[in-house]
Each structure stands twice: as C-alpha cells, then as structure tokens.
CSV table of C-alpha atoms in Angstrom, one decimal:
chain,number,residue,atom,x,y,z
N,1,UNK,CA,186.1,89.3,266.0
N,2,UNK,CA,189.7,88.1,265.7
N,3,UNK,CA,190.5,84.5,264.8
N,4,UNK,CA,191.2,83.8,268.5
N,5,UNK,CA,187.9,85.3,269.6
N,6,UNK,CA,186.1,83.3,267.0
N,7,UNK,CA,187.7,80.1,268.2
N,8,UNK,CA,187.0,81.0,271.9
N,9,UNK,CA,183.3,81.6,271.1
N,10,UNK,CA,183.0,78.4,269.2
N,11,UNK,CA,184.7,76.4,272.0
N,12,UNK,CA,182.5,78.1,274.6
N,13,UNK,CA,179.5,77.1,272.6
N,14,UNK,CA,180.6,73.4,272.6
N,15,UNK,CA,181.2,73.6,276.4
N,16,UNK,CA,177.9,75.3,277.1
N,17,UNK,CA,175.9,72.8,275.0
N,18,UNK,CA,177.6,69.9,276.7
N,19,UNK,CA,177.1,71.2,280.3
N,20,UNK,CA,173.6,72.5,279.6
N,21,UNK,CA,172.5,69.0,278.4
N,22,UNK,CA,174.0,67.2,281.4
N,23,UNK,CA,173.2,69.7,284.2
N,24,UNK,CA,172.7,73.4,283.1
N,25,UNK,CA,174.6,76.6,283.7
N,26,UNK,CA,176.3,76.6,280.3
N,27,UNK,CA,175.7,80.4,280.1
N,28,UNK,CA,178.4,80.8,282.7
N,29,UNK,CA,180.8,79.6,280.0
N,30,UNK,CA,179.5,81.6,277.0
N,31,UNK,CA,178.5,84.8,278.6
N,32,UNK,CA,182.0,85.9,279.9
N,33,UNK,CA,183.5,84.9,276.6
N,34,UNK,CA,181.1,87.1,274.7
N,35,UNK,CA,181.7,90.0,277.0
N,36,UNK,CA,185.5,89.5,276.5
N,37,UNK,CA,185.0,90.0,272.7
N,38,UNK,CA,183.6,93.4,273.4
N,39,UNK,CA,179.9,92.9,273.3
N,40,UNK,CA,177.7,95.0,275.7
N,41,UNK,CA,176.0,92.9,278.5
N,42,UNK,CA,172.5,93.0,277.0
N,43,UNK,CA,173.7,92.3,273.5
N,44,UNK,CA,175.8,89.4,274.8
N,45,UNK,CA,172.8,88.0,276.7
N,46,UNK,CA,170.5,88.2,273.7
N,47,UNK,CA,173.1,86.7,271.3
N,48,UNK,CA,173.8,84.0,273.9
N,49,UNK,CA,170.0,83.1,274.1
N,50,UNK,CA,169.8,82.9,270.3
N,51,UNK,CA,172.9,80.8,270.0
N,52,UNK,CA,172.0,78.3,272.7
N,53,UNK,CA,168.7,77.2,271.0
N,54,UNK,CA,170.3,74.6,268.7
N,55,UNK,CA,172.2,73.2,271.8
N,56,UNK,CA,169.0,72.8,273.8
N,57,UNK,CA,167.2,71.1,270.9
N,58,UNK,CA,170.2,68.9,270.2
N,59,UNK,CA,170.3,67.9,273.9
N,60,UNK,CA,166.6,67.1,273.9
N,61,UNK,CA,167.0,65.0,270.8
N,62,UNK,CA,169.9,63.2,272.4
N,63,UNK,CA,167.6,62.3,275.3
N,64,UNK,CA,164.7,61.2,273.2
N,65,UNK,CA,164.7,57.7,274.7
N,66,UNK,CA,164.2,59.1,278.2
N,67,UNK,CA,161.4,61.4,276.9
N,68,UNK,CA,159.2,58.4,275.9
N,69,UNK,CA,155.9,58.4,277.8
N,70,UNK,CA,156.2,62.0,279.1
N,71,UNK,CA,154.3,63.8,276.3
N,72,UNK,CA,151.5,65.0,278.5
N,73,UNK,CA,153.8,66.2,281.3
N,74,UNK,CA,156.1,68.0,278.8
N,75,UNK,CA,153.2,69.8,277.1
N,76,UNK,CA,151.8,71.1,280.4
N,77,UNK,CA,155.1,72.2,281.8
N,78,UNK,CA,156.1,73.8,278.5
N,79,UNK,CA,153.2,76.1,278.7
N,80,UNK,CA,154.4,77.5,282.0
N,81,UNK,CA,158.0,77.6,280.7
N,82,UNK,CA,156.9,79.6,277.7
N,83,UNK,CA,154.9,82.1,279.7
N,84,UNK,CA,157.8,82.5,282.2
N,85,UNK,CA,160.4,82.8,279.4
N,86,UNK,CA,158.5,85.6,277.7
N,87,UNK,CA,158.2,87.5,281.0
N,88,UNK,CA,161.9,87.1,281.7
N,89,UNK,CA,162.9,88.3,278.2
N,90,UNK,CA,160.7,91.4,278.7
N,91,UNK,CA,162.2,92.1,282.1
N,92,UNK,CA,165.7,91.9,280.6
N,93,UNK,CA,165.0,94.9,278.5
N,94,UNK,CA,162.9,96.7,281.1
N,95,UNK,CA,165.0,96.3,284.3
N,96,UNK,CA,168.6,97.3,285.1
N,97,UNK,CA,171.2,94.6,284.4
N,98,UNK,CA,171.9,94.2,288.1
N,99,UNK,CA,168.3,93.6,289.1
N,100,UNK,CA,168.7,89.8,289.6
N,101,UNK,CA,172.3,89.7,290.8
N,102,UNK,CA,171.3,89.5,294.5
N,103,UNK,CA,168.6,86.9,294.3
N,104,UNK,CA,170.1,84.6,291.8
N,105,UNK,CA,172.9,83.1,294.0
N,106,UNK,CA,170.2,82.5,296.7
N,107,UNK,CA,167.9,80.7,294.3
N,108,UNK,CA,170.7,78.5,293.0
N,109,UNK,CA,171.9,77.7,296.6
N,110,UNK,CA,168.3,76.7,297.6
N,111,UNK,CA,168.1,74.5,294.5
N,112,UNK,CA,171.3,72.8,295.4
N,113,UNK,CA,170.1,72.1,298.9
N,114,UNK,CA,167.0,70.5,297.4
N,115,UNK,CA,169.1,68.4,295.0
N,116,UNK,CA,171.2,67.1,298.0
N,117,UNK,CA,168.2,66.4,300.2
N,118,UNK,CA,166.0,65.0,297.4
N,119,UNK,CA,166.9,61.3,297.9
N,120,UNK,CA,166.0,61.4,301.7
N,121,UNK,CA,162.9,63.4,301.1
N,122,UNK,CA,161.8,61.1,298.3
N,123,UNK,CA,162.3,58.1,300.5
N,124,UNK,CA,160.2,59.7,303.3
N,125,UNK,CA,157.4,60.6,300.8
N,126,UNK,CA,157.6,57.0,299.4
N,127,UNK,CA,157.1,55.5,302.9
N,128,UNK,CA,154.2,57.9,303.6
N,129,UNK,CA,152.6,57.1,300.3
N,130,UNK,CA,152.9,53.3,300.9
N,131,UNK,CA,151.4,53.8,304.4
N,132,UNK,CA,148.4,55.9,303.1
N,133,UNK,CA,148.0,54.1,299.8
N,134,UNK,CA,148.5,57.3,297.7
N,135,UNK,CA,149.3,57.1,294.0
N,136,UNK,CA,152.8,58.0,292.7
N,137,UNK,CA,153.3,61.7,291.8
N,138,UNK,CA,153.4,61.9,288.0
N,139,UNK,CA,152.0,65.4,287.5
N,140,UNK,CA,153.5,67.7,290.2
N,141,UNK,CA,150.3,69.7,290.3
N,142,UNK,CA,149.9,73.5,290.5
N,143,UNK,CA,153.0,73.9,292.7
N,144,UNK,CA,155.4,72.4,290.1
N,145,UNK,CA,153.7,74.4,287.3
N,146,UNK,CA,154.0,77.6,289.2
N,147,UNK,CA,157.6,76.9,290.4
N,148,UNK,CA,158.8,76.1,286.9
N,149,UNK,CA,157.1,79.1,285.5
N,150,UNK,CA,158.9,81.4,288.0
N,151,UNK,CA,162.2,79.6,287.2
N,152,UNK,CA,161.5,80.2,283.5
N,153,UNK,CA,161.1,84.0,284.2
N,154,UNK,CA,164.7,83.9,285.5
N,155,UNK,CA,165.6,81.6,282.5
N,156,UNK,CA,164.3,84.2,280.0
N,157,UNK,CA,166.2,86.9,281.8
N,158,UNK,CA,169.7,85.3,282.0
N,159,UNK,CA,169.5,81.4,281.9
N,160,UNK,CA,172.5,80.6,284.1
N,161,UNK,CA,171.7,77.6,286.4
N,162,UNK,CA,168.1,77.5,285.4
N,163,UNK,CA,168.5,73.8,284.6
N,164,UNK,CA,169.6,73.2,288.2
N,165,UNK,CA,166.5,74.9,289.5
N,166,UNK,CA,164.3,72.9,287.1
N,167,UNK,CA,165.9,69.6,288.3
N,168,UNK,CA,165.5,70.4,292.0
N,169,UNK,CA,161.8,71.3,291.6
N,170,UNK,CA,161.0,68.2,289.5
N,171,UNK,CA,163.0,66.0,291.8
N,172,UNK,CA,161.1,67.1,294.8
N,173,UNK,CA,157.6,67.0,293.3
N,174,UNK,CA,157.7,64.1,290.8
N,175,UNK,CA,158.4,60.4,291.3
N,176,UNK,CA,160.7,59.6,288.4
N,177,UNK,CA,164.3,58.9,287.6
N,178,UNK,CA,166.9,61.7,287.4
N,179,UNK,CA,167.7,60.8,283.8
N,180,UNK,CA,164.0,61.2,282.7
N,181,UNK,CA,163.7,64.4,284.6
N,182,UNK,CA,166.9,65.7,283.0
N,183,UNK,CA,165.4,64.9,279.6
N,184,UNK,CA,162.4,67.1,280.5
N,185,UNK,CA,164.7,69.8,281.7
N,186,UNK,CA,166.4,69.9,278.3
N,187,UNK,CA,163.0,70.4,276.6
N,188,UNK,CA,161.9,73.1,278.9
N,189,UNK,CA,165.2,74.9,278.4
N,190,UNK,CA,164.7,74.7,274.7
N,191,UNK,CA,161.2,76.2,275.0
N,192,UNK,CA,162.5,79.1,277.2
N,193,UNK,CA,165.4,79.9,274.9
N,194,UNK,CA,163.3,79.8,271.8
N,195,UNK,CA,160.5,82.0,273.2
N,196,UNK,CA,163.0,84.5,274.6
N,197,UNK,CA,165.0,84.5,271.3
N,198,UNK,CA,161.9,85.1,269.2
N,199,UNK,CA,161.0,88.1,271.3
N,200,UNK,CA,164.6,89.4,271.1
N,201,UNK,CA,164.6,89.1,267.3
N,202,UNK,CA,162.1,91.9,267.1
N,203,UNK,CA,163.1,94.2,269.9
N,204,UNK,CA,166.8,93.8,270.8
N,205,UNK,CA,170.2,94.1,269.3
N,206,UNK,CA,172.3,91.0,268.8
N,207,UNK,CA,175.6,90.0,267.0
N,208,UNK,CA,175.1,87.4,264.2
N,209,UNK,CA,178.7,86.3,264.3
N,210,UNK,CA,178.4,85.4,268.0
N,211,UNK,CA,175.0,83.8,267.5
N,212,UNK,CA,176.3,81.5,264.7
N,213,UNK,CA,179.4,80.5,266.5
N,214,UNK,CA,177.5,79.7,269.8
N,215,UNK,CA,174.8,77.9,267.8
N,216,UNK,CA,177.1,75.5,265.9
N,217,UNK,CA,179.2,74.9,269.0
N,218,UNK,CA,176.2,74.3,271.3
N,219,UNK,CA,174.5,71.9,268.8
N,220,UNK,CA,177.7,69.8,268.8
N,221,UNK,CA,177.9,70.0,272.6
N,222,UNK,CA,174.3,68.9,273.0
N,223,UNK,CA,175.0,65.6,271.4
N,224,UNK,CA,178.2,65.2,273.5
N,225,UNK,CA,176.3,66.0,276.6
N,226,UNK,CA,173.5,63.5,275.9
N,227,UNK,CA,176.0,60.7,275.4
N,228,UNK,CA,177.9,61.5,278.5
N,229,UNK,CA,174.9,62.5,280.7
N,230,UNK,CA,172.8,59.4,280.2
N,231,UNK,CA,175.7,57.2,281.3
N,232,UNK,CA,176.0,58.8,284.7
N,233,UNK,CA,174.4,57.2,287.7
N,234,UNK,CA,171.9,59.2,289.8
N,235,UNK,CA,174.5,59.7,292.5
N,236,UNK,CA,177.2,60.9,290.1
N,237,UNK,CA,174.7,63.1,288.2
N,238,UNK,CA,173.6,64.7,291.5
N,239,UNK,CA,177.2,65.3,292.6
N,240,UNK,CA,177.9,66.9,289.2
N,241,UNK,CA,174.8,69.2,289.6
N,242,UNK,CA,176.1,70.3,293.1
N,243,UNK,CA,179.6,70.9,291.8
N,244,UNK,CA,178.5,73.0,288.8
N,245,UNK,CA,175.9,74.8,290.9
N,246,UNK,CA,178.5,75.7,293.5
N,247,UNK,CA,180.8,77.0,290.7
N,248,UNK,CA,177.9,79.0,289.4
N,249,UNK,CA,177.2,80.6,292.7
N,250,UNK,CA,180.9,81.6,293.1
N,251,UNK,CA,181.1,83.1,289.6
N,252,UNK,CA,177.8,85.0,290.1
N,253,UNK,CA,179.0,86.4,293.4
N,254,UNK,CA,182.3,87.5,291.9
N,255,UNK,CA,180.8,89.2,288.9
C-alpha cells in the first residue's frame, strides 16, 4: 500500500467503527476502500471482518452501562448469532460473490420500514398488553432467536447493514429502550465478526496490513461512536438509522 492508501484505510476504519457502534453499516465505508487498494473482493471481505472485531468490542465496552441487566438475553441471542455467523462465513467461500446482491437491499428496506413503524406498533402492543394483563416482552422468544440467527448468516457473509436488521427485529419483539437494544446489537456484531474471522483465519486469504489498519481505526471509532450514540434521543437515533440504511441501499444497488 502507498502512504495515501494506508491513511485511507485507517480513516475508513475509524469511520466504520464509529458508525457501526451507533447504527451499523460501517462495512460500506471500509469495503470500497479496501477494493480501491487493489484487494480482491473475497480477500477484502475477510480482511474487513478481521479488522472490525476490535471496533465491535470497543463499541460494546463503550455501551457497558446500557448492557447492565441483560446478561441472560445476550447469552441466548449470542448463541444464535454465532451459529448464523459461522454459516454466513462458510457461504462466503462456497457461493458466488453476487449471491446476496439481490436480496440484501430488500432485507435492509424491510428493516427500515420496521424501524420507522416500531413506535406505533410498540404503542399498539402496549395498549393490548395493558388490556389483557400480559407481561412485558423481555425475551423475544423463538421468533427473535431465529430472526437474529438468519440476520447473522448475512452478517457472517458480508456484514453491511446487519446492525440495522438487528435493531429492527429487537425493536419489534422486545420492550426496551433503543439505547439498550443498540448495546446488545454491538455485542452480537462482535460475536458474528469474531466467529467469522476465526473461521477465515484457517481457510481464507487476508491482508495483514489492511487488517491492522482497520483494526486500530475501528477500535478508536468504537469509542467515538459510543460517546456520540448514547447521547442521541430515540427519535434522532431512529432517524439516523433510516438515513444510513437508505444510503446503504443506494450503494448496494449501485455496486
């Protein structure tokens, strides 16, 4: 890499770590930069997955206050995320690179619709629960577990916008604040990235220079994202999710 490519990859890592912690879709920053340095698509994807691990962990640490009291939920959902991440990493090496290009924009668009409608749906569910005397939804049940596991298959394959899908599913099926759900999202992303990366270490090619640059940058970005993200109101956070998700759809369609 030239000095300018090194600086670009490092800056992309910071940007990806920041946006991943707040919303998700940081891969849409790092992936094009790695391709621009001359890395093949699969090598760029693998190097990106390895490099984003410190960013995911850094973001989760930054949100440790919001993670309090969610241990049982996190352990359960992390199992599904790990299974899905491993399946996705396997598919990356087994399927053509264009296999998910058609379905991914549709998934992200549906996730954004759910994010937009989530306040109204939550209020309707709240009124129904008060009428029937049902308990608050703290687990999400098999539907959330299966949904997050499928989202993690995609996350292990490419990762772009997986955080948005996580937030939409949890927002629909759990009664909790957006900030606490965002904290869980960061842990699940860390699990998927780590599982996929460990798999890639043994079976795929990667570029250590790109990995180190993205890793250092994303770790810094994770802390920035945690400080910024936790100060956003639910409305602003939801608006940011929609904005980033829309940009992700446009970029995915133009690739």
